[in-house]
Amino acid sequence: MSIKVENLTYKYMPGTPFEKTAIDDVSFEIKDGEFIGLIGHTGSGKSTLIQQLNGLLKPTSGNIYIDGECITEKGVELRKIRQKVGLVFQYPEHQLFEETIYKDVAFGPTNLGLSAEEVDERVRRALEVVGIDIEKYRDKSPFELSGGQRRRVAIAGVLAMEPKILILDEPTAGLDPRGRDEILSQIKRLHEEYKITIILVSHSMEDVAKLVNRLIVMYKGKNILMGSPREVFREVETLEKIGLGVPQVTYLARRLREKGYNIREDIITVEEA
Ligand code: ADP
C-alpha cells in the first residue's frame, strides 16, 4: 500500500507557552512495496511522524493518504487504519502480557473476530516469519525467552494482524549485535517474501542504509533529505553537519576534499571502485 503525506505539521500543546512544532511542513510519497529508512537524531520528529501515519496522533495541519484514502479527515474509522498500518513501538516486548507466547500473538487476530482456525494460521505464519519455532515455544511464557526472542514475539503480534504497511520504531534498540542482526535479517526477509511496505525508523545510518530502498532524513521536524542511500550519501556535507554521516564515508570525503576533489561527485566513484 502507498502512503502520501502532504504538508504535514504537528504541534504539541498548541496555543500554550509550551507549544512545540515537532513536524514542520513535511511532504513525501512512499510507493507500495517500498522499504524505507526513516532516519534522524532523537527529537527530530520520527515518532511523532509515524504515530500520525496510523492515526494515533491527529495532525495539526496537512493530510495523509493511505492507498489513496485520506485518513486525516473527520469520520475516518481509526480501527480500519490500524489494521492496514501496523506499528511496532520501541521496546515492544514491554507490552507482552499473556501467559503464553501463543496467546500473545493470537490476541490481536482473536479480537478481529476470526475463527480459531484462521487465528491459528495467522499465529503460525507470524511466528514463522520472525523465526520462532511454534512447537517448541507456543506454551512457554514470554519471560522464558531472550531479549531478542521476546522482541520477535512482539513483532509477530503485530504481523498476525496482517498489516499492509509495517512501521518499526528502532527495532534494534538495546539488543546485542546478534539480536540486532537477527531482527534486521528477519525484517529484510519479510520485505522480500511478503512485499509489504516497510518503514524502518532508526537513528543509525549504518543499521538501515544497507537494507532499505530509500531514506527519508529528518532534522528538527523537517524532511531535509530523501532518496536512495546512494543519493543521500552524496550529500556528505549535510549529513556531516547534522551528525548523521557514516564514519567511513565522512573520512573518505574529508581526504578527497583535502586533495581538491569535488566530493559530491567523486565519493560515488570511490564507493563503486
Ligand atoms: P524522535 O522520535 O525523532 O526522537 P519525537 O517525535 O519523539 O522525535 O520528538 C520530536 C519533538 O517533539 C522533540 O523536540 C520532542 O521533545 C517533542 N515532543 C515529543 N513528544 C512530546 C510531548 N508528548 N509533548 C511535548 N513535546 C513532545
GROMACS .gro file of C-alpha atoms and ligand atoms in nm:
model
  300
    1MET     CA    1   0.000   0.000   0.000
    2SER     CA    2   0.113   0.351  -0.076
    3ILE     CA    3   0.144   0.645   0.161
    4LYS     CA    4   0.120   1.011   0.071
    5VAL     CA    5   0.200   1.281   0.324
    6GLU     CA    6   0.107   1.636   0.228
    7ASN     CA    7   0.229   1.945   0.413
    8LEU     CA    8   0.209   1.773   0.747
    9THR     CA    9   0.260   1.981   1.061
   10TYR     CA   10   0.226   1.862   1.419
   11LYS     CA   11   0.240   2.089   1.721
   12TYR     CA   12   0.243   1.962   2.078
   13MET     CA   13   0.043   2.177   2.318
   14PRO     CA   14  -0.060   2.429   2.052
   15GLY     CA   15  -0.157   2.775   2.167
   16THR     CA   16   0.020   2.739   2.502
   17PRO     CA   17   0.358   2.879   2.611
   18PHE     CA   18   0.485   2.518   2.574
   19GLU     CA   19   0.392   2.491   2.207
   20LYS     CA   20   0.644   2.277   2.021
   21THR     CA   21   0.644   2.217   1.646
   22ALA     CA   22   0.757   1.856   1.619
   23ILE     CA   23   0.672   1.811   1.248
   24ASP     CA   24   0.714   2.110   1.024
   25ASP     CA   25   0.553   2.107   0.680
   26VAL     CA   26   0.665   1.759   0.576
   27SER     CA   27   0.564   1.606   0.241
   28PHE     CA   28   0.664   1.278   0.080
   29GLU     CA   29   0.528   0.977  -0.102
   30ILE     CA   30   0.600   0.610  -0.044
   31LYS     CA   31   0.508   0.358  -0.310
   32ASP     CA   32   0.354   0.018  -0.250
   33GLY     CA   33   0.620  -0.235  -0.150
   34GLU     CA   34   0.897   0.014  -0.078
   35PHE     CA   35   1.138  -0.040   0.210
   36ILE     CA   36   1.200   0.299   0.367
   37GLY     CA   37   1.453   0.403   0.630
   38LEU     CA   38   1.325   0.694   0.839
   39ILE     CA   39   1.630   0.837   0.998
   40GLY     CA   40   1.720   1.125   1.227
   41HIS     CA   41   1.852   1.203   1.572
   42THR     CA   42   1.646   1.176   1.889
   43GLY     CA   43   1.399   1.463   1.889
   44SER     CA   44   1.396   1.505   1.510
   45GLY     CA   45   1.028   1.407   1.494
   46LYS     CA   46   1.037   1.043   1.381
   47SER     CA   47   0.798   0.907   1.648
   48THR     CA   48   0.557   1.198   1.607
   49LEU     CA   49   0.550   1.136   1.232
   50ILE     CA   50   0.484   0.762   1.246
   51GLN     CA   51   0.212   0.795   1.509
   52GLN     CA   52   0.024   1.013   1.263
   53LEU     CA   53   0.064   0.753   0.989
   54ASN     CA   54  -0.154   0.507   1.179
   55GLY     CA   55  -0.394   0.761   1.323
   56LEU     CA   56  -0.265   0.760   1.682
   57LEU     CA   57  -0.195   1.133   1.657
   58LYS     CA   58  -0.402   1.378   1.456
   59PRO     CA   59  -0.201   1.630   1.255
   60THR     CA   60  -0.228   1.999   1.339
   61SER     CA   61  -0.248   2.057   0.963
   62GLY     CA   62  -0.184   1.870   0.641
   63ASN     CA   63  -0.312   1.539   0.510
   64ILE     CA   64  -0.215   1.174   0.495
   65TYR     CA   65  -0.342   0.930   0.234
   66ILE     CA   66  -0.310   0.554   0.271
   67ASP     CA   67  -0.364   0.382  -0.061
   68GLY     CA   68  -0.529   0.697  -0.189
   69GLU     CA   69  -0.770   0.722   0.104
   70CYS     CA   70  -0.744   1.032   0.322
   71ILE     CA   71  -0.707   0.921   0.686
   72THR     CA   72  -0.686   1.269   0.832
   73GLU     CA   73  -1.035   1.391   0.758
   74LYS     CA   74  -1.319   1.369   1.009
   75GLY     CA   75  -1.514   1.049   1.049
   76VAL     CA   76  -1.242   0.806   0.941
   77GLU     CA   77  -1.254   0.481   1.136
   78LEU     CA   78  -0.925   0.453   1.322
   79ARG     CA   79  -0.962   0.081   1.374
   80LYS     CA   80  -0.953   0.029   0.999
   81ILE     CA   81  -0.638   0.238   0.958
   82ARG     CA   82  -0.461   0.045   1.232
   83GLN     CA   83  -0.546  -0.281   1.062
   84LYS     CA   84  -0.373  -0.158   0.748
   85VAL     CA   85  -0.082   0.018   0.917
   86GLY     CA   86   0.090  -0.193   1.182
   87LEU     CA   87   0.309  -0.002   1.425
   88VAL     CA   88   0.577  -0.175   1.630
   89PHE     CA   89   0.671   0.062   1.912
   90GLN     CA   90   1.012   0.094   2.070
   91TYR     CA   91   1.076  -0.190   2.316
   92PRO     CA   92   0.755  -0.369   2.205
   93GLU     CA   93   0.836  -0.663   2.434
   94HIS     CA   94   0.730  -0.447   2.729
   95GLN     CA   95   0.377  -0.484   2.601
   96LEU     CA   96   0.373  -0.865   2.609
   97PHE     CA   97   0.122  -0.960   2.874
   98GLU     CA   98  -0.033  -1.301   2.809
   99GLU     CA   99   0.094  -1.605   2.993
  100THR     CA  100   0.200  -1.790   2.679
  101ILE     CA  101   0.364  -1.690   2.355
  102TYR     CA  102   0.080  -1.839   2.153
  103LYS     CA  103  -0.185  -1.637   2.336
  104ASP     CA  104   0.012  -1.319   2.300
  105VAL     CA  105   0.045  -1.345   1.923
  106ALA     CA  106  -0.317  -1.464   1.895
  107PHE     CA  107  -0.454  -1.170   2.093
  108GLY     CA  108  -0.496  -0.924   1.804
  109PRO     CA  109  -0.642  -1.161   1.544
  110THR     CA  110  -0.878  -1.310   1.807
  111ASN     CA  111  -1.014  -0.960   1.868
  112LEU     CA  112  -1.078  -0.923   1.496
  113GLY     CA  113  -1.343  -1.191   1.538
  114LEU     CA  114  -1.167  -1.451   1.320
  115SER     CA  115  -1.234  -1.822   1.359
  116ALA     CA  116  -0.997  -2.032   1.573
  117GLU     CA  117  -0.853  -2.190   1.255
  118GLU     CA  118  -0.787  -1.854   1.096
  119VAL     CA  119  -0.628  -1.725   1.415
  120ASP     CA  120  -0.412  -2.037   1.437
  121GLU     CA  121  -0.297  -1.996   1.080
  122ARG     CA  122  -0.202  -1.633   1.139
  123VAL     CA  123  -0.013  -1.712   1.459
  124ARG     CA  124   0.184  -1.984   1.283
  125ARG     CA  125   0.267  -1.764   0.989
  126ALA     CA  126   0.371  -1.470   1.206
  127LEU     CA  127   0.593  -1.679   1.434
  128GLU     CA  128   0.746  -1.850   1.133
  129VAL     CA  129   0.834  -1.514   0.976
  130VAL     CA  130   1.015  -1.396   1.288
  131GLY     CA  131   1.194  -1.730   1.324
  132ILE     CA  132   1.031  -1.858   1.643
  133ASP     CA  133   0.962  -2.233   1.644
  134ILE     CA  134   0.595  -2.258   1.734
  135GLU     CA  135   0.603  -2.619   1.855
  136LYS     CA  136   0.890  -2.551   2.089
  137TYR     CA  137   0.770  -2.220   2.227
  138ARG     CA  138   0.391  -2.200   2.200
  139ASP     CA  139   0.314  -2.273   2.564
  140LYS     CA  140   0.616  -2.103   2.713
  141SER     CA  141   0.596  -1.772   2.891
  142PRO     CA  142   0.749  -1.477   2.702
  143PHE     CA  143   0.967  -1.431   3.009
  144GLU     CA  144   1.149  -1.756   2.938
  145LEU     CA  145   1.292  -1.605   2.618
  146SER     CA  146   1.599  -1.397   2.546
  147GLY     CA  147   1.555  -1.024   2.486
  148GLY     CA  148   1.587  -1.063   2.109
  149GLN     CA  149   1.337  -1.351   2.101
  150ARG     CA  150   1.088  -1.159   2.315
  151ARG     CA  151   1.106  -0.871   2.073
  152ARG     CA  152   1.048  -1.105   1.780
  153VAL     CA  153   0.738  -1.244   1.951
  154ALA     CA  154   0.612  -0.888   2.000
  155ILE     CA  155   0.671  -0.814   1.631
  156ALA     CA  156   0.485  -1.136   1.544
  157GLY     CA  157   0.188  -0.998   1.740
  158VAL     CA  158   0.169  -0.703   1.501
  159LEU     CA  159   0.234  -0.923   1.195
  160ALA     CA  160  -0.054  -1.150   1.293
  161MET     CA  161  -0.283  -0.856   1.220
  162GLU     CA  162  -0.152  -0.885   0.862
  163PRO     CA  163  -0.094  -0.514   0.804
  164LYS     CA  164  -0.021  -0.392   0.452
  165ILE     CA  165   0.223  -0.136   0.588
  166LEU     CA  166   0.458  -0.215   0.874
  167ILE     CA  167   0.632   0.058   1.071
  168LEU     CA  168   0.904  -0.038   1.318
  169ASP     CA  169   1.036   0.222   1.562
  170GLU     CA  170   1.402   0.148   1.647
  171PRO     CA  171   1.352  -0.230   1.638
  172THR     CA  172   1.715  -0.297   1.731
  173ALA     CA  173   1.734  -0.062   2.033
  174GLY     CA  174   1.902  -0.221   2.332
  175LEU     CA  175   1.979  -0.555   2.163
  176ASP     CA  176   2.325  -0.711   2.147
  177PRO     CA  177   2.486  -0.736   1.799
  178ARG     CA  178   2.350  -1.088   1.748
  179GLY     CA  179   1.993  -0.993   1.840
  180ARG     CA  180   2.026  -0.688   1.620
  181ASP     CA  181   2.142  -0.883   1.316
  182GLU     CA  182   1.867  -1.141   1.368
  183ILE     CA  183   1.592  -0.879   1.380
  184LEU     CA  184   1.725  -0.690   1.080
  185SER     CA  185   1.756  -1.003   0.868
  186GLN     CA  186   1.401  -1.110   0.959
  187ILE     CA  187   1.273  -0.766   0.857
  188LYS     CA  188   1.463  -0.792   0.531
  189ARG     CA  189   1.310  -1.132   0.466
  190LEU     CA  190   0.966  -1.002   0.549
  191HIS     CA  191   1.004  -0.736   0.285
  192GLU     CA  192   1.145  -0.972   0.023
  193GLU     CA  193   0.892  -1.251   0.071
  194TYR     CA  194   0.574  -1.067   0.156
  195LYS     CA  195   0.635  -0.746  -0.039
  196ILE     CA  196   0.473  -0.532   0.227
  197THR     CA  197   0.562  -0.167   0.258
  198ILE     CA  198   0.805  -0.120   0.546
  199ILE     CA  199   0.921   0.190   0.730
  200LEU     CA  200   1.220   0.123   0.950
  201VAL     CA  201   1.285   0.403   1.198
  202SER     CA  202   1.639   0.446   1.321
  203HIS     CA  203   1.895   0.698   1.438
  204SER     CA  204   2.173   0.483   1.294
  205MET     CA  205   2.255   0.528   0.929
  206GLU     CA  206   2.473   0.217   0.937
  207ASP     CA  207   2.186  -0.005   1.051
  208VAL     CA  208   1.941   0.097   0.783
  209ALA     CA  209   2.132   0.220   0.479
  210LYS     CA  210   2.229  -0.126   0.357
  211LEU     CA  211   1.877  -0.263   0.390
  212VAL     CA  212   1.641  -0.003   0.254
  213ASN     CA  213   1.549   0.119  -0.096
  214ARG     CA  214   1.506   0.476   0.012
  215LEU     CA  215   1.593   0.702   0.304
  216ILE     CA  216   1.392   0.987   0.450
  217VAL     CA  217   1.616   1.201   0.669
  218MET     CA  218   1.452   1.410   0.941
  219TYR     CA  219   1.613   1.707   1.112
  220LYS     CA  220   1.434   1.936   1.358
  221GLY     CA  221   1.092   1.828   1.236
  222LYS     CA  222   1.175   1.876   0.869
  223ASN     CA  223   1.234   1.622   0.597
  224ILE     CA  224   1.570   1.754   0.481
  225LEU     CA  225   1.688   1.474   0.253
  226MET     CA  226   1.520   1.194   0.065
  227GLY     CA  227   1.642   0.943  -0.190
  228SER     CA  228   1.820   0.613  -0.236
  229PRO     CA  229   2.103   0.554   0.016
  230ARG     CA  230   2.342   0.636  -0.265
  231GLU     CA  231   2.171   0.967  -0.340
  232VAL     CA  232   2.156   1.058   0.026
  233PHE     CA  233   2.521   0.970   0.084
  234ARG     CA  234   2.611   1.210  -0.193
  235GLU     CA  235   2.504   1.488   0.045
  236VAL     CA  236   2.802   1.420   0.269
  237GLU     CA  237   2.828   1.780   0.382
  238THR     CA  238   2.468   1.797   0.500
  239LEU     CA  239   2.494   1.460   0.671
  240GLU     CA  240   2.813   1.564   0.843
  241LYS     CA  241   2.658   1.890   0.956
  242ILE     CA  242   2.366   1.715   1.123
  243GLY     CA  243   2.586   1.439   1.266
  244LEU     CA  244   2.444   1.151   1.062
  245GLY     CA  245   2.744   1.084   0.843
  246VAL     CA  246   2.868   0.727   0.813
  247PRO     CA  247   3.223   0.744   0.955
  248GLN     CA  248   3.393   0.570   0.660
  249VAL     CA  249   3.217   0.787   0.404
  250THR     CA  250   3.286   1.103   0.603
  251TYR     CA  251   3.651   1.006   0.634
  252LEU     CA  252   3.686   0.940   0.263
  253ALA     CA  253   3.507   1.263   0.182
  254ARG     CA  254   3.745   1.461   0.401
  255ARG     CA  255   4.050   1.300   0.240
  256LEU     CA  256   3.918   1.365  -0.110
  257ARG     CA  257   3.830   1.723  -0.025
  258GLU     CA  258   4.185   1.775   0.102
  259LYS     CA  259   4.309   1.653  -0.234
  260GLY     CA  260   4.091   1.903  -0.413
  261TYR     CA  261   3.822   1.666  -0.541
  262ASN     CA  262   3.459   1.764  -0.570
  263ILE     CA  263   3.331   1.508  -0.319
  264ARG     CA  264   2.968   1.532  -0.422
  265GLU     CA  265   3.052   1.356  -0.746
  266ASP     CA  266   3.362   1.163  -0.663
  267ILE     CA  267   3.256   0.990  -0.344
  268ILE     CA  268   3.022   0.774  -0.552
  269THR     CA  269   3.305   0.665  -0.779
  270VAL     CA  270   3.502   0.565  -0.473
  271GLU     CA  271   3.210   0.358  -0.348
  272GLU     CA  272   3.186   0.175  -0.677
  273ALA     CA  273   3.557   0.107  -0.708
  274ADP     P1  274   1.218   1.128   1.769
  274ADP     O1  275   1.122   1.014   1.758
  274ADP     O2  276   1.290   1.156   1.642
  274ADP     O3  277   1.312   1.111   1.884
  274ADP     P2  278   0.992   1.282   1.866
  274ADP     O4  279   0.886   1.275   1.763
  274ADP     O5  280   0.980   1.194   1.986
  274ADP     O6  281   1.135   1.262   1.797
  274ADP     O7  282   1.003   1.432   1.918
  274ADP     C1  283   1.003   1.546   1.833
  274ADP     C2  284   0.998   1.671   1.917
  274ADP     O8  285   0.873   1.680   1.986
  274ADP     C3  286   1.106   1.676   2.024
  274ADP     O9  287   1.151   1.809   2.037
  274ADP     C4  288   1.032   1.633   2.150
  274ADP    O10  289   1.089   1.692   2.264
  274ADP     C5  290   0.892   1.687   2.126
  274ADP     N1  291   0.791   1.602   2.190
  274ADP     C6  292   0.774   1.468   2.173
  274ADP     N2  293   0.670   1.424   2.246
  274ADP     C7  294   0.620   1.531   2.311
  274ADP     C8  295   0.510   1.551   2.402
  274ADP     N3  296   0.432   1.450   2.439
  274ADP     N4  297   0.490   1.677   2.448
  274ADP     C9  298   0.567   1.780   2.408
  274ADP     N5  299   0.670   1.769   2.323
  274ADP    C10  300   0.696   1.646   2.274
   0.00000   0.00000   0.00000
